[in-house]
PDB file of C-alpha atoms in Angstrom:
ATOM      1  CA  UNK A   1      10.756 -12.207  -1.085  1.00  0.00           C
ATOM      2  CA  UNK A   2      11.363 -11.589  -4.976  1.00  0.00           C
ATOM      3  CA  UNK A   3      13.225  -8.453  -5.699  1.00  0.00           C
ATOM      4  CA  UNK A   4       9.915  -6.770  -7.130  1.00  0.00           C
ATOM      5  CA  UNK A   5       7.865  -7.099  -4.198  1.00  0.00           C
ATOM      6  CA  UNK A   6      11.291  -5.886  -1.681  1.00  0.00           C
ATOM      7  CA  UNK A   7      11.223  -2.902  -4.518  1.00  0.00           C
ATOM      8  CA  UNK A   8       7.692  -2.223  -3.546  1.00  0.00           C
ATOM      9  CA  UNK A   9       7.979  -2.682   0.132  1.00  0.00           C
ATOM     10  CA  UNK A  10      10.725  -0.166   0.510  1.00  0.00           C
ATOM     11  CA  UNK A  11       9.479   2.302  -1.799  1.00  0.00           C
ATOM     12  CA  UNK A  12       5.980   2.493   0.341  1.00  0.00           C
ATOM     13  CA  UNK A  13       7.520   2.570   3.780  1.00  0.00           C
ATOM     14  CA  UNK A  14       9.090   5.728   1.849  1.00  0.00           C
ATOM     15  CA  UNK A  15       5.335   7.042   0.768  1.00  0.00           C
ATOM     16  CA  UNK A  16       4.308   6.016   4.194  1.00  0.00           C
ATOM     17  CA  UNK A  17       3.960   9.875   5.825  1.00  0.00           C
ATOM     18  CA  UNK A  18       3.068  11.428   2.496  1.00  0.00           C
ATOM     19  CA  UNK A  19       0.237   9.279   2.496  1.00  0.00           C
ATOM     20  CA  UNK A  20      -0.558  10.173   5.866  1.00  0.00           C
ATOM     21  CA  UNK A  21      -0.623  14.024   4.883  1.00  0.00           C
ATOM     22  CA  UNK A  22      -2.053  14.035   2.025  1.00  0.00           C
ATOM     23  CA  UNK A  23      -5.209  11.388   1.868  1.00  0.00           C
ATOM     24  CA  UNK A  24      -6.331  11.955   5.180  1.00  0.00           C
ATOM     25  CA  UNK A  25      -9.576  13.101   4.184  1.00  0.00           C
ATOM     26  CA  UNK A  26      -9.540  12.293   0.546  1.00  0.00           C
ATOM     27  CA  UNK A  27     -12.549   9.689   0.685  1.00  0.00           C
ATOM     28  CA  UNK A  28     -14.888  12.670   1.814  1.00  0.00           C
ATOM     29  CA  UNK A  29     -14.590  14.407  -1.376  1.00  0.00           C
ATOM     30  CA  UNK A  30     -14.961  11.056  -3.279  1.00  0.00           C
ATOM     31  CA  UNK A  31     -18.650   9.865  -3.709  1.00  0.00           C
ATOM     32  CA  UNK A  32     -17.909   7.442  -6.078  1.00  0.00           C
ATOM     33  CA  UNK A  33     -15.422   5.766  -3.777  1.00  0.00           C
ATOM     34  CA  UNK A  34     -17.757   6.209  -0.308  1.00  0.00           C
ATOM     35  CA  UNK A  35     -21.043   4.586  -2.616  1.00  0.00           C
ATOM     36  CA  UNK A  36     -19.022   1.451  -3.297  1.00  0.00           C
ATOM     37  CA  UNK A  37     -17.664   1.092  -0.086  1.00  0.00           C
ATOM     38  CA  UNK A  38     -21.484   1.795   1.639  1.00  0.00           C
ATOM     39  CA  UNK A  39     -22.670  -0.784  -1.383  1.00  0.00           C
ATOM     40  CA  UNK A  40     -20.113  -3.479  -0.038  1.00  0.00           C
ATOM     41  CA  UNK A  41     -20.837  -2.684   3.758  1.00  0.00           C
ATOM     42  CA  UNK A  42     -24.711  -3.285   3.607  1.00  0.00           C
ATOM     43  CA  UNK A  43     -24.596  -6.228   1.599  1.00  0.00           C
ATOM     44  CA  UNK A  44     -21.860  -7.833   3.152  1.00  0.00           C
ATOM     45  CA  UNK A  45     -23.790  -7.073   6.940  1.00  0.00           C
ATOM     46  CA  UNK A  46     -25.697 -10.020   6.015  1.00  0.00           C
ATOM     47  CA  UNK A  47     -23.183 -12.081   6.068  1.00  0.00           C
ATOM     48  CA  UNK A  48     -21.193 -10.991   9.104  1.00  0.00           C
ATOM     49  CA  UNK A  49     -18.733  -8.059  10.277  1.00  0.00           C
ATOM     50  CA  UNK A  50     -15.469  -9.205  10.317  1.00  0.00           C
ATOM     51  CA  UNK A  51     -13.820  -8.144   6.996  1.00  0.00           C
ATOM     52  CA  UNK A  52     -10.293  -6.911   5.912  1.00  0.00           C
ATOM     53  CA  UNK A  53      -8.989  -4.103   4.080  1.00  0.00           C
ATOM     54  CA  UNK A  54      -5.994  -5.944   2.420  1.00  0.00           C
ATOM     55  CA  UNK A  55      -3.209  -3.302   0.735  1.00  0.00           C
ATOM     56  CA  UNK A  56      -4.930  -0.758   3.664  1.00  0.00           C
ATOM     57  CA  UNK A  57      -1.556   1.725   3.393  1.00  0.00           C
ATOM     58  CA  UNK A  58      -2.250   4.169   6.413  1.00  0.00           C
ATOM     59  CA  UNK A  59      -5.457   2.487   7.106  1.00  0.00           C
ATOM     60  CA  UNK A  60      -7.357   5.422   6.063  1.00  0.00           C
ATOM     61  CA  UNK A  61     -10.891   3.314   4.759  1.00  0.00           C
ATOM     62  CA  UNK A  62     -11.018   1.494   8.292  1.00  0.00           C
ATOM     63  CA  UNK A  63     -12.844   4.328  10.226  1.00  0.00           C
ATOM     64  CA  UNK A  64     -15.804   4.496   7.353  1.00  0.00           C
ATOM     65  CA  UNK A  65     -15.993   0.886   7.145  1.00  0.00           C
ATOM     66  CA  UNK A  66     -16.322   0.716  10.918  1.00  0.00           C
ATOM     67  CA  UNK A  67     -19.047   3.843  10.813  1.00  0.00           C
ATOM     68  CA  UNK A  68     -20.889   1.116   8.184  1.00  0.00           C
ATOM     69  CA  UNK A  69     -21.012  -1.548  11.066  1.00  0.00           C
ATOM     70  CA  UNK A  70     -18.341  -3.637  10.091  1.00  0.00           C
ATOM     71  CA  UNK A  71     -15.231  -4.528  12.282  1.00  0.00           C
ATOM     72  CA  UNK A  72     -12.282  -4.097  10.040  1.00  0.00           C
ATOM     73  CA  UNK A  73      -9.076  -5.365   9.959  1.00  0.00           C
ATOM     74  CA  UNK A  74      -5.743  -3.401   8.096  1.00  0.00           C
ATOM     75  CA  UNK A  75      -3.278  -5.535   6.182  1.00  0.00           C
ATOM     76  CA  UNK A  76      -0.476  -4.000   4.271  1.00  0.00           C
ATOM     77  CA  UNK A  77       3.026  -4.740   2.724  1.00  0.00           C
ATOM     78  CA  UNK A  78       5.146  -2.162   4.259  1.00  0.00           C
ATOM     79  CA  UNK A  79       5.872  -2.516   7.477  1.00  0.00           C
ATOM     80  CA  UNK A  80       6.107   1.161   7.872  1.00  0.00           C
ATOM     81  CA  UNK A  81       2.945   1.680   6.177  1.00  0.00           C
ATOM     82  CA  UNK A  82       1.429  -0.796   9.233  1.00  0.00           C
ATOM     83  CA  UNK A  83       3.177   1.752  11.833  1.00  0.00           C
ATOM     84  CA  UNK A  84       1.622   4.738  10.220  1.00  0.00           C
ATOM     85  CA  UNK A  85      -1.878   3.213  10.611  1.00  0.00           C
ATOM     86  CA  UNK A  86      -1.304   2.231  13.913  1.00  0.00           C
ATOM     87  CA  UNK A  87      -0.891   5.987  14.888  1.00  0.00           C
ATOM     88  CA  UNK A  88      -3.521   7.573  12.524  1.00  0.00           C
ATOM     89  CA  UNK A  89      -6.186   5.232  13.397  1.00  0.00           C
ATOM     90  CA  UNK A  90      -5.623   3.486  16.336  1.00  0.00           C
ATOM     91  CA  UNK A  91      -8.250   0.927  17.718  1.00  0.00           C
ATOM     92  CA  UNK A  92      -7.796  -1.758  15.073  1.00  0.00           C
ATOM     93  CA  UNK A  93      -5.846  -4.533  14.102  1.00  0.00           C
ATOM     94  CA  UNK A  94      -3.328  -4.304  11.573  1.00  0.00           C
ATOM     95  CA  UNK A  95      -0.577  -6.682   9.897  1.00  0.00           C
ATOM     96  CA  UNK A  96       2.303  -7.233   7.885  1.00  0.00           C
ATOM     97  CA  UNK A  97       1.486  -9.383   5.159  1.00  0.00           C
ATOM     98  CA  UNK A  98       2.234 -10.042   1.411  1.00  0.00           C
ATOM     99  CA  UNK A  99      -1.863 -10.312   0.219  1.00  0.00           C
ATOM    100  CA  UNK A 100      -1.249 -13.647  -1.628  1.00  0.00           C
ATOM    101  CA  UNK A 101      -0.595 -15.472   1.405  1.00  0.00           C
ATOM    102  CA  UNK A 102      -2.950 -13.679   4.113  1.00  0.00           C
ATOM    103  CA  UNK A 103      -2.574 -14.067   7.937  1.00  0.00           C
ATOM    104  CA  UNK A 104      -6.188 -15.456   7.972  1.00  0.00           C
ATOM    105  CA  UNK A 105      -7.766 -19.094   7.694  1.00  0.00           C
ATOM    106  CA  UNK A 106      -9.845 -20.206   5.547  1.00  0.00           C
ATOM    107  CA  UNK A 107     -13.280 -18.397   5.347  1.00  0.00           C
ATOM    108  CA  UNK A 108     -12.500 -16.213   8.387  1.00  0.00           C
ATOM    109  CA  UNK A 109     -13.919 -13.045   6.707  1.00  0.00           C
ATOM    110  CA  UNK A 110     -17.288 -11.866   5.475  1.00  0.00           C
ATOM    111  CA  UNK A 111     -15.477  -9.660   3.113  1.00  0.00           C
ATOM    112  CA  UNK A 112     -12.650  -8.378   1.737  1.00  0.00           C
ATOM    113  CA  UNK A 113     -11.591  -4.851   0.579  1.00  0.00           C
ATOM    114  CA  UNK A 114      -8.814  -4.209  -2.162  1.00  0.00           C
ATOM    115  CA  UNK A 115      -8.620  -0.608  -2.561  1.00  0.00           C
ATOM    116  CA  UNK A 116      -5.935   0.013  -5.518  1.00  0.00           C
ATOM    117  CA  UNK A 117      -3.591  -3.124  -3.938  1.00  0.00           C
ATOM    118  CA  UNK A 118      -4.149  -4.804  -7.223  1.00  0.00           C
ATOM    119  CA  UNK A 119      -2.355  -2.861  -9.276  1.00  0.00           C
ATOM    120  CA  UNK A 120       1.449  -3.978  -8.334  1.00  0.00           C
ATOM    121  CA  UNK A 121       0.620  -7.985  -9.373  1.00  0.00           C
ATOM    122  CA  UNK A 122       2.776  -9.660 -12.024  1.00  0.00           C
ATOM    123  CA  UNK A 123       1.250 -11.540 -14.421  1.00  0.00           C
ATOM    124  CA  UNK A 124       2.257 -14.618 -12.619  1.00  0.00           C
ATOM    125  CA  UNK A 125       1.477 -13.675  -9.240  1.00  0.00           C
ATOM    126  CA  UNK A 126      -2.193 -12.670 -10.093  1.00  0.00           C
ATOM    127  CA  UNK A 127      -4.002 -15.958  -9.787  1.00  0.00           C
ATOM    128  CA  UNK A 128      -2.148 -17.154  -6.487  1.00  0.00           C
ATOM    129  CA  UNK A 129      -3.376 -13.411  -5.640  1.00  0.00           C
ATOM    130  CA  UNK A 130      -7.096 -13.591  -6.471  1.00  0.00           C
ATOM    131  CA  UNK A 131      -7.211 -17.551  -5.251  1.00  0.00           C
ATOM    132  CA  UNK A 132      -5.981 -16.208  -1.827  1.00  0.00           C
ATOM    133  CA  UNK A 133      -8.177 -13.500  -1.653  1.00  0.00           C
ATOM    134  CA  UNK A 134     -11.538 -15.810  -2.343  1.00  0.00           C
ATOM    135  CA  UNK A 135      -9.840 -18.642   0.332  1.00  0.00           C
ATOM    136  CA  UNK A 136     -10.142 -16.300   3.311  1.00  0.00           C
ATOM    137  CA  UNK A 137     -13.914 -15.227   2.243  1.00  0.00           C
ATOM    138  CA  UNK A 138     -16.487 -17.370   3.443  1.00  0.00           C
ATOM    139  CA  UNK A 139     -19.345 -18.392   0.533  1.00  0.00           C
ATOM    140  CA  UNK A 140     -21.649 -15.725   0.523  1.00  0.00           C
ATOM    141  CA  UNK A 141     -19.493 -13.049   1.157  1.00  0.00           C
ATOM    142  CA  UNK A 142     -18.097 -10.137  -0.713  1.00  0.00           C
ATOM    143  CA  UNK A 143     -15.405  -8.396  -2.367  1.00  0.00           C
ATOM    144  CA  UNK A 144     -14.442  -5.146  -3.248  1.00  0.00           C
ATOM    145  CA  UNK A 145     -11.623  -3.653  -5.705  1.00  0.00           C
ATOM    146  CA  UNK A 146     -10.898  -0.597  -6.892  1.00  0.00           C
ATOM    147  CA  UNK A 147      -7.938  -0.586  -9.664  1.00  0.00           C
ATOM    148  CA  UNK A 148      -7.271   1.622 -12.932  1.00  0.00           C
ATOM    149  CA  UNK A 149      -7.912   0.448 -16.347  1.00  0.00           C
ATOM    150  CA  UNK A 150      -5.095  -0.290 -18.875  1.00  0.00           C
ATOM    151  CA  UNK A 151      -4.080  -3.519 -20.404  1.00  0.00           C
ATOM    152  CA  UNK A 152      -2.175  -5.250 -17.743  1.00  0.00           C
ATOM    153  CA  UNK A 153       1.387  -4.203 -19.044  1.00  0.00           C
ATOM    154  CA  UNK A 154       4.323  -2.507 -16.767  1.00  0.00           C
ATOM    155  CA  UNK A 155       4.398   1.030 -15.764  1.00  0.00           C
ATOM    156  CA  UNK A 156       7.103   3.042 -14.195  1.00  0.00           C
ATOM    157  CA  UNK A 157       6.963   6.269 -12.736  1.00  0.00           C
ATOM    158  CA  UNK A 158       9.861   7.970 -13.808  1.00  0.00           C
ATOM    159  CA  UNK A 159      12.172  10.236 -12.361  1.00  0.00           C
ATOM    160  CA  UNK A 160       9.839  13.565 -12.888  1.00  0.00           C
ATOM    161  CA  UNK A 161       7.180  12.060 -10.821  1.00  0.00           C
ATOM    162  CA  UNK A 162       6.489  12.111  -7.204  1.00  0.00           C
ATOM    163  CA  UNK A 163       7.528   8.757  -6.443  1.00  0.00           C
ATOM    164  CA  UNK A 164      11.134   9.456  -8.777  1.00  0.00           C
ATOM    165  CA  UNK A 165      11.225  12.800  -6.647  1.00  0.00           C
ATOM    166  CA  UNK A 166      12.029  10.752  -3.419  1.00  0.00           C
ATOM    167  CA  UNK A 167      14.404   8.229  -5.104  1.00  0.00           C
ATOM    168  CA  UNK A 168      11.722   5.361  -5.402  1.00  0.00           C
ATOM    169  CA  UNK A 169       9.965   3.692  -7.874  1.00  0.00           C
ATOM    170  CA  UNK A 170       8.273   0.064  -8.371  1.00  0.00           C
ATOM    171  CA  UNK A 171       6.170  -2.157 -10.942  1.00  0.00           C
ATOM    172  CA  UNK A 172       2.372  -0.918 -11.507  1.00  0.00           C
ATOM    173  CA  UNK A 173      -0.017  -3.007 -13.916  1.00  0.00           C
ATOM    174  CA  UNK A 174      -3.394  -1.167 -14.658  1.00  0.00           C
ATOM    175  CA  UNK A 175      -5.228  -4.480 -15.042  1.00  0.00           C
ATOM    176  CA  UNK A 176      -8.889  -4.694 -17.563  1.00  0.00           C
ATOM    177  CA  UNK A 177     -12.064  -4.875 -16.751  1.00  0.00           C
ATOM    178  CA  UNK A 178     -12.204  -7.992 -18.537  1.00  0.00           C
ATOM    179  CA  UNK A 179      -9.333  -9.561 -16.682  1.00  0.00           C
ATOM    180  CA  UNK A 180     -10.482  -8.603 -13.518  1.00  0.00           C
ATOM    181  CA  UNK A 181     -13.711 -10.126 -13.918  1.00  0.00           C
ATOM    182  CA  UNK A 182     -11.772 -13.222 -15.131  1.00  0.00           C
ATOM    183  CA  UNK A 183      -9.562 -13.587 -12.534  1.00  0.00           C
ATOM    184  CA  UNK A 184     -12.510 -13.203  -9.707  1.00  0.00           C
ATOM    185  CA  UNK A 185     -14.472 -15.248 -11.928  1.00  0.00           C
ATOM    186  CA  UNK A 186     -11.758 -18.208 -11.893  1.00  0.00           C
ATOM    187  CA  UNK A 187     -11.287 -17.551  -7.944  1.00  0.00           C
ATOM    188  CA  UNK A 188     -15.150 -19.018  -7.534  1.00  0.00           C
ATOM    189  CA  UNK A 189     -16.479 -15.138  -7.431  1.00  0.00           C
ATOM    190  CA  UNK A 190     -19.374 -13.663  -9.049  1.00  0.00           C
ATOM    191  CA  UNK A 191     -19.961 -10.148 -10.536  1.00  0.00           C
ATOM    192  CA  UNK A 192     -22.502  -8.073  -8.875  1.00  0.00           C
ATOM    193  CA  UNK A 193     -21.794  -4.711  -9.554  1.00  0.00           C
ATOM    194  CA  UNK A 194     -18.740  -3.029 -11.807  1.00  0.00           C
ATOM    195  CA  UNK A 195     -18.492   0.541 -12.744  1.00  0.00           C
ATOM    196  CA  UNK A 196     -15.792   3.450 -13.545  1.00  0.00           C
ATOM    197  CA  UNK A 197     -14.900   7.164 -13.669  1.00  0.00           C
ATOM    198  CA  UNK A 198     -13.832   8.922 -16.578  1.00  0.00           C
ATOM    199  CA  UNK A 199      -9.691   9.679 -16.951  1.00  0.00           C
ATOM    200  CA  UNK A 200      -8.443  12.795 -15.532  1.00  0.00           C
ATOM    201  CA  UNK A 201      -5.529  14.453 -16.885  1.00  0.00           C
ATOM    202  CA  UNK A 202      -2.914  11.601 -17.227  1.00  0.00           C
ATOM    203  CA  UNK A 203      -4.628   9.429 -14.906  1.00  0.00           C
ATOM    204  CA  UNK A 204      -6.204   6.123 -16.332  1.00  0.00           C
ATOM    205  CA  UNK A 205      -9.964   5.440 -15.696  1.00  0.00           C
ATOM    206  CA  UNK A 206     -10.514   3.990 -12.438  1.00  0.00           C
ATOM    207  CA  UNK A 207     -12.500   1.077 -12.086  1.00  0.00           C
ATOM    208  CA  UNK A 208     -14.674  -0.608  -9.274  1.00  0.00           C
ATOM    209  CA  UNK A 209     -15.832  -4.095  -9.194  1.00  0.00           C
ATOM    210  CA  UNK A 210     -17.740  -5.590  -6.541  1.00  0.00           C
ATOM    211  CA  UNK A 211     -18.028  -9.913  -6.306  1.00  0.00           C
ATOM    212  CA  UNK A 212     -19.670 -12.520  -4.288  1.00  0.00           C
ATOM    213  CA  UNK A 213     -17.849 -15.608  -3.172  1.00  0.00           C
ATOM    214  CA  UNK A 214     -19.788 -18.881  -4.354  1.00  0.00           C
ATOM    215  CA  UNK A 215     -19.671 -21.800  -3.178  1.00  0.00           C
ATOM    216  CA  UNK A 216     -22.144 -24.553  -1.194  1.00  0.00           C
ATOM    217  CA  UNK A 217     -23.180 -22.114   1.978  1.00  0.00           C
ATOM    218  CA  UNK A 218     -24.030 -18.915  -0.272  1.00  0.00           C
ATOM    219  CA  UNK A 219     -27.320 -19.519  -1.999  1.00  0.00           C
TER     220      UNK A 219
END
């Protein structure tokens, strides 16, 4: 493991309980965020059930996506993260993994959900990223992102923030539309549906992009 991604690891088996205490609940007061996740659910029902919420922190998506009548799975980073998730929302499967090399075989999953766990990739780990993402989606299925806008460049969070409050801190890259299209695009996905919010306060705009895996089974 490369110092970055250790860096990252740690840091979020540090956010681990504050994320437990303060997004449990968040997604109700999120329309936005529930119509893109209901969006990906029905169309990806088609296809099948099994899916995975990879970067799923404290596993808080898994319980909607299961109301939607999919069977999801949690994988995450931090192993701490993986514990939290386990005791918040118990009754499904969860993993420690690094999301470019996933615990699944090829075209084991429906669909796949990346909800802000694109943000931390280096410029040269995004297209082993994206590649692995699209291997473990069978043709025809779907996948989900949300992510903030910026221009792909490295941002800190500094010691007056939250994370610099608890004595952390790690890489983020706010990745394009455009490059996010391109990378899916490149990993043998199609665009279906992309939209965003409008920046609050410091916050970039956050974007949402949903794809469909191509390839000889999905026409």
């Amino acid at each position: 493991m490369d110092a970055s991604t250790e860096e990252l690891r740690d840091a979020h088996d540090v956010l681990s309980e504050w994320y437990a205490k303060n997004l449990a609940g968040v997604l109700e007061s999120m329309p936005v965020e529930r119509a893109m996740l209901d969006l990906f659910a029905e169309l990806t029902l088609a296809v099948g059930t099994q899916v995975a919420d990879v970067g799923c922190g404290t596993g808080r998506l898994l319980p909607h996506l299961a109301s939607r009548g999919l069977s999801p799975r949690g994988v995450d980073l931090s192993p701490r993260m993986v514990e939290v998730a386990r005791r918040e929302h118990p009754g499904f499967e969860y993993e420690v993994a690094d999301l470019r090399d996933l615990p699944f075989e090829d075209a084991a999953l429906a669909g796949v959900v990346c909800w802000f766990s694109l943000i931390y990739l280096a410029p040269d780990a995004r297209a082993r990223a994206f590649a692995e993402l699209a291997r473990v989606v069978r043709p025809g299925g779907y996948l989900v992102a949300a992510f903030k806008h910026g221009d792909g460049t490295v941002h800190r969070n500094g010691p007056d923030s939250l994370v610099g409050s608890l004595g952390i801190d790690f890489n983020r890259y706010w990745l394009s539309a455009q490059e996010m299209q391109d990378r899916f695009t490149t990993a043998s996905c199609t665009m279906i549906f992309q939209g965003s919010t409008p920046p609050e306060g410091t916050e970039p705009p956050y974007g949402y992009m949903l794809v469909r895996k191509t390839g000889p089974d999905s026409a």
